[in-house]
Amino acid sequence: MVQLAEVLGEAASDVAVIDIADDPELEARYGRRIPVLMADDDFVCSYRLDLDRVRGYLRQGG
């Protein structure tokens, strides 16, 4: 989270951590492919934080 917060700056306060174990639909969708970083409905990355993908997403107006 620290690395993500450094990239997002003030927008980091908008990040929500969701435990998929509390949601059967999310658990079925993502299974072992966690953690997953989503921005609204857009997939950004999974398994590990890919800061290059995050920066690219932000550059594209995400």
Tab-separated table of N, CA and C in Angstrom:
chain	number	residue	atom	x	y	z
A	1	MET	N	0.818	-1.195	0.000
A	1	MET	CA	0.000	0.000	0.000
A	1	MET	C	0.861	1.258	0.000
A	2	VAL	N	2.007	1.205	0.633
A	2	VAL	CA	2.866	2.385	0.702
A	2	VAL	C	3.315	2.790	-0.693
A	3	GLN	N	3.762	1.823	-1.499
A	3	GLN	CA	4.209	2.138	-2.856
A	3	GLN	C	3.065	2.688	-3.693
A	4	LEU	N	1.898	2.115	-3.563
A	4	LEU	CA	0.739	2.591	-4.310
A	4	LEU	C	0.382	4.005	-3.881
A	5	ALA	N	0.421	4.270	-2.599
A	5	ALA	CA	0.109	5.606	-2.086
A	5	ALA	C	1.089	6.638	-2.626
A	6	GLU	N	2.364	6.261	-2.760
A	6	GLU	CA	3.354	7.192	-3.305
A	6	GLU	C	3.024	7.565	-4.745
A	7	VAL	N	2.542	6.620	-5.529
A	7	VAL	CA	2.196	6.878	-6.929
A	7	VAL	C	0.895	7.669	-7.028
A	8	LEU	N	-0.076	7.334	-6.196
A	8	LEU	CA	-1.397	7.961	-6.285
A	8	LEU	C	-1.470	9.331	-5.623
A	9	GLY	N	-0.579	9.606	-4.698
A	9	GLY	CA	-0.620	10.891	-3.995
A	9	GLY	C	-1.910	11.039	-3.216
A	10	GLU	N	-2.557	12.186	-3.354
A	10	GLU	CA	-3.793	12.466	-2.605
A	10	GLU	C	-4.916	11.490	-2.943
A	11	ALA	N	-4.908	10.953	-4.147
A	11	ALA	CA	-5.962	10.016	-4.554
A	11	ALA	C	-5.885	8.698	-3.790
A	12	ALA	N	-4.787	8.453	-3.090
A	12	ALA	CA	-4.647	7.207	-2.328
A	12	ALA	C	-5.728	7.072	-1.271
A	13	SER	N	-6.270	8.188	-0.824
A	13	SER	CA	-7.334	8.118	0.191
A	13	SER	C	-8.608	7.507	-0.378
A	14	ASP	N	-8.708	7.403	-1.704
A	14	ASP	CA	-9.884	6.809	-2.347
A	14	ASP	C	-9.765	5.297	-2.513
A	15	VAL	N	-8.637	4.717	-2.130
A	15	VAL	CA	-8.414	3.277	-2.279
A	15	VAL	C	-9.208	2.525	-1.220
A	16	ALA	N	-9.907	1.496	-1.663
A	16	ALA	CA	-10.664	0.643	-0.741
A	16	ALA	C	-10.087	-0.767	-0.811
A	17	VAL	N	-9.799	-1.327	0.340
A	17	VAL	CA	-9.328	-2.708	0.414
A	17	VAL	C	-10.551	-3.584	0.664
A	18	ILE	N	-10.752	-4.564	-0.203
A	18	ILE	CA	-11.919	-5.440	-0.109
A	18	ILE	C	-11.437	-6.873	0.074
A	19	ASP	N	-11.893	-7.506	1.131
A	19	ASP	CA	-11.563	-8.906	1.394
A	19	ASP	C	-12.532	-9.766	0.595
A	20	ILE	N	-12.020	-10.457	-0.433
A	20	ILE	CA	-12.919	-11.226	-1.297
A	20	ILE	C	-13.549	-12.407	-0.577
A	21	ALA	N	-12.987	-12.807	0.551
A	21	ALA	CA	-13.568	-13.921	1.310
A	21	ALA	C	-14.956	-13.573	1.829
A	22	ASP	N	-15.256	-12.279	1.902
A	22	ASP	CA	-16.566	-11.827	2.365
A	22	ASP	C	-17.602	-11.760	1.245
A	23	ASP	N	-17.179	-12.027	0.006
A	23	ASP	CA	-18.074	-11.899	-1.142
A	23	ASP	C	-17.897	-13.112	-2.062
A	24	PRO	N	-18.827	-14.067	-2.029
A	24	PRO	CA	-18.689	-15.281	-2.848
A	24	PRO	C	-18.501	-14.998	-4.340
A	25	GLU	N	-19.146	-13.965	-4.856
A	25	GLU	CA	-19.010	-13.637	-6.282
A	25	GLU	C	-17.580	-13.200	-6.603
A	26	LEU	N	-17.017	-12.337	-5.764
A	26	LEU	CA	-15.638	-11.896	-5.984
A	26	LEU	C	-14.655	-13.048	-5.800
A	27	GLU	N	-14.913	-13.883	-4.812
A	27	GLU	CA	-14.034	-15.028	-4.578
A	27	GLU	C	-14.054	-15.974	-5.781
A	28	ALA	N	-15.217	-16.191	-6.369
A	28	ALA	CA	-15.322	-17.037	-7.561
A	28	ALA	C	-14.623	-16.385	-8.755
A	29	ARG	N	-14.732	-15.075	-8.879
A	29	ARG	CA	-14.148	-14.364	-10.018
A	29	ARG	C	-12.625	-14.318	-9.945
A	30	TYR	N	-12.071	-14.054	-8.760
A	30	TYR	CA	-10.631	-13.835	-8.644
A	30	TYR	C	-9.869	-15.000	-8.031
A	31	GLY	N	-10.530	-15.833	-7.239
A	31	GLY	CA	-9.885	-17.017	-6.676
A	31	GLY	C	-8.518	-16.742	-6.097
A	32	ARG	N	-7.532	-17.408	-6.642
A	32	ARG	CA	-6.155	-17.259	-6.158
A	32	ARG	C	-5.403	-16.140	-6.866
A	33	ARG	N	-6.060	-15.422	-7.731
A	33	ARG	CA	-5.415	-14.349	-8.492
A	33	ARG	C	-5.404	-13.051	-7.682
A	34	ILE	N	-5.070	-13.142	-6.429
A	34	ILE	CA	-5.086	-11.975	-5.563
A	34	ILE	C	-3.668	-11.652	-5.109
A	35	PRO	N	-3.380	-10.425	-4.765
A	35	PRO	CA	-4.297	-9.300	-4.789
A	35	PRO	C	-4.575	-8.832	-6.217
A	36	VAL	N	-5.675	-8.157	-6.376
A	36	VAL	CA	-6.087	-7.581	-7.656
A	36	VAL	C	-6.261	-6.086	-7.449
A	37	LEU	N	-5.726	-5.297	-8.367
A	37	LEU	CA	-5.917	-3.851	-8.310
A	37	LEU	C	-6.872	-3.457	-9.428
A	38	MET	N	-8.003	-2.905	-9.035
A	38	MET	CA	-9.013	-2.428	-9.978
A	38	MET	C	-9.161	-0.922	-9.792
A	39	ALA	N	-9.519	-0.239	-10.859
A	39	ALA	CA	-9.852	1.180	-10.803
A	39	ALA	C	-11.243	1.288	-11.408
A	40	ASP	N	-12.210	1.520	-10.561
A	40	ASP	CA	-13.610	1.411	-10.953
A	40	ASP	C	-13.818	-0.001	-11.507
A	41	ASP	N	-14.185	-0.142	-12.766
A	41	ASP	CA	-14.372	-1.476	-13.350
A	41	ASP	C	-13.187	-1.912	-14.206
A	42	ASP	N	-12.118	-1.122	-14.202
A	42	ASP	CA	-10.944	-1.417	-15.026
A	42	ASP	C	-9.923	-2.244	-14.254
A	43	PHE	N	-9.488	-3.355	-14.853
A	43	PHE	CA	-8.423	-4.171	-14.277
A	43	PHE	C	-7.100	-3.452	-14.490
A	44	VAL	N	-6.290	-3.347	-13.446
A	44	VAL	CA	-4.974	-2.718	-13.569
A	44	VAL	C	-3.867	-3.766	-13.448
A	45	CYS	N	-3.866	-4.554	-12.388
A	45	CYS	CA	-2.856	-5.598	-12.230
A	45	CYS	C	-3.292	-6.590	-11.159
A	46	SER	N	-2.593	-7.728	-11.125
A	46	SER	CA	-2.886	-8.727	-10.096
A	46	SER	C	-1.600	-9.438	-9.696
A	47	TYR	N	-1.699	-10.225	-8.643
A	47	TYR	CA	-0.603	-10.998	-8.051
A	47	TYR	C	0.415	-10.122	-7.329
A	48	ARG	N	0.909	-9.099	-7.990
A	48	ARG	CA	1.853	-8.179	-7.360
A	48	ARG	C	1.558	-6.778	-7.886
A	49	LEU	N	1.970	-5.798	-7.139
A	49	LEU	CA	1.753	-4.419	-7.555
A	49	LEU	C	2.721	-4.081	-8.679
A	50	ASP	N	2.187	-3.764	-9.837
A	50	ASP	CA	2.986	-3.410	-11.004
A	50	ASP	C	2.892	-1.893	-11.172
A	51	LEU	N	3.874	-1.187	-10.623
A	51	LEU	CA	3.825	0.273	-10.631
A	51	LEU	C	3.872	0.847	-12.038
A	52	ASP	N	4.548	0.180	-12.963
A	52	ASP	CA	4.566	0.657	-14.350
A	52	ASP	C	3.161	0.620	-14.945
A	53	ARG	N	2.409	-0.439	-14.667
A	53	ARG	CA	1.025	-0.523	-15.169
A	53	ARG	C	0.150	0.529	-14.510
A	54	VAL	N	0.355	0.767	-13.226
A	54	VAL	CA	-0.424	1.791	-12.521
A	54	VAL	C	-0.142	3.154	-13.140
A	55	ARG	N	1.121	3.473	-13.335
A	55	ARG	CA	1.479	4.769	-13.939
A	55	ARG	C	0.907	4.885	-15.353
A	56	GLY	N	0.995	3.813	-16.135
A	56	GLY	CA	0.434	3.821	-17.486
A	56	GLY	C	-1.064	4.050	-17.470
A	57	TYR	N	-1.739	3.403	-16.548
A	57	TYR	CA	-3.186	3.584	-16.415
A	57	TYR	C	-3.506	5.038	-16.092
A	58	LEU	N	-2.753	5.616	-15.178
A	58	LEU	CA	-2.993	7.010	-14.793
A	58	LEU	C	-2.695	7.963	-15.945
A	59	ARG	N	-1.637	7.688	-16.720
A	59	ARG	CA	-1.302	8.539	-17.872
A	59	ARG	C	-2.411	8.520	-18.921
A	60	GLN	N	-3.107	7.391	-19.028
A	60	GLN	CA	-4.183	7.260	-20.012
A	60	GLN	C	-5.477	7.895	-19.527
A	61	GLY	N	-5.413	8.544	-18.390
A	61	GLY	CA	-6.597	9.233	-17.885
A	61	GLY	C	-7.415	8.425	-16.914
A	62	GLY	N	-6.879	7.308	-16.466
A	62	GLY	CA	-7.599	6.440	-15.533
A	62	GLY	C	-7.713	7.010	-14.157
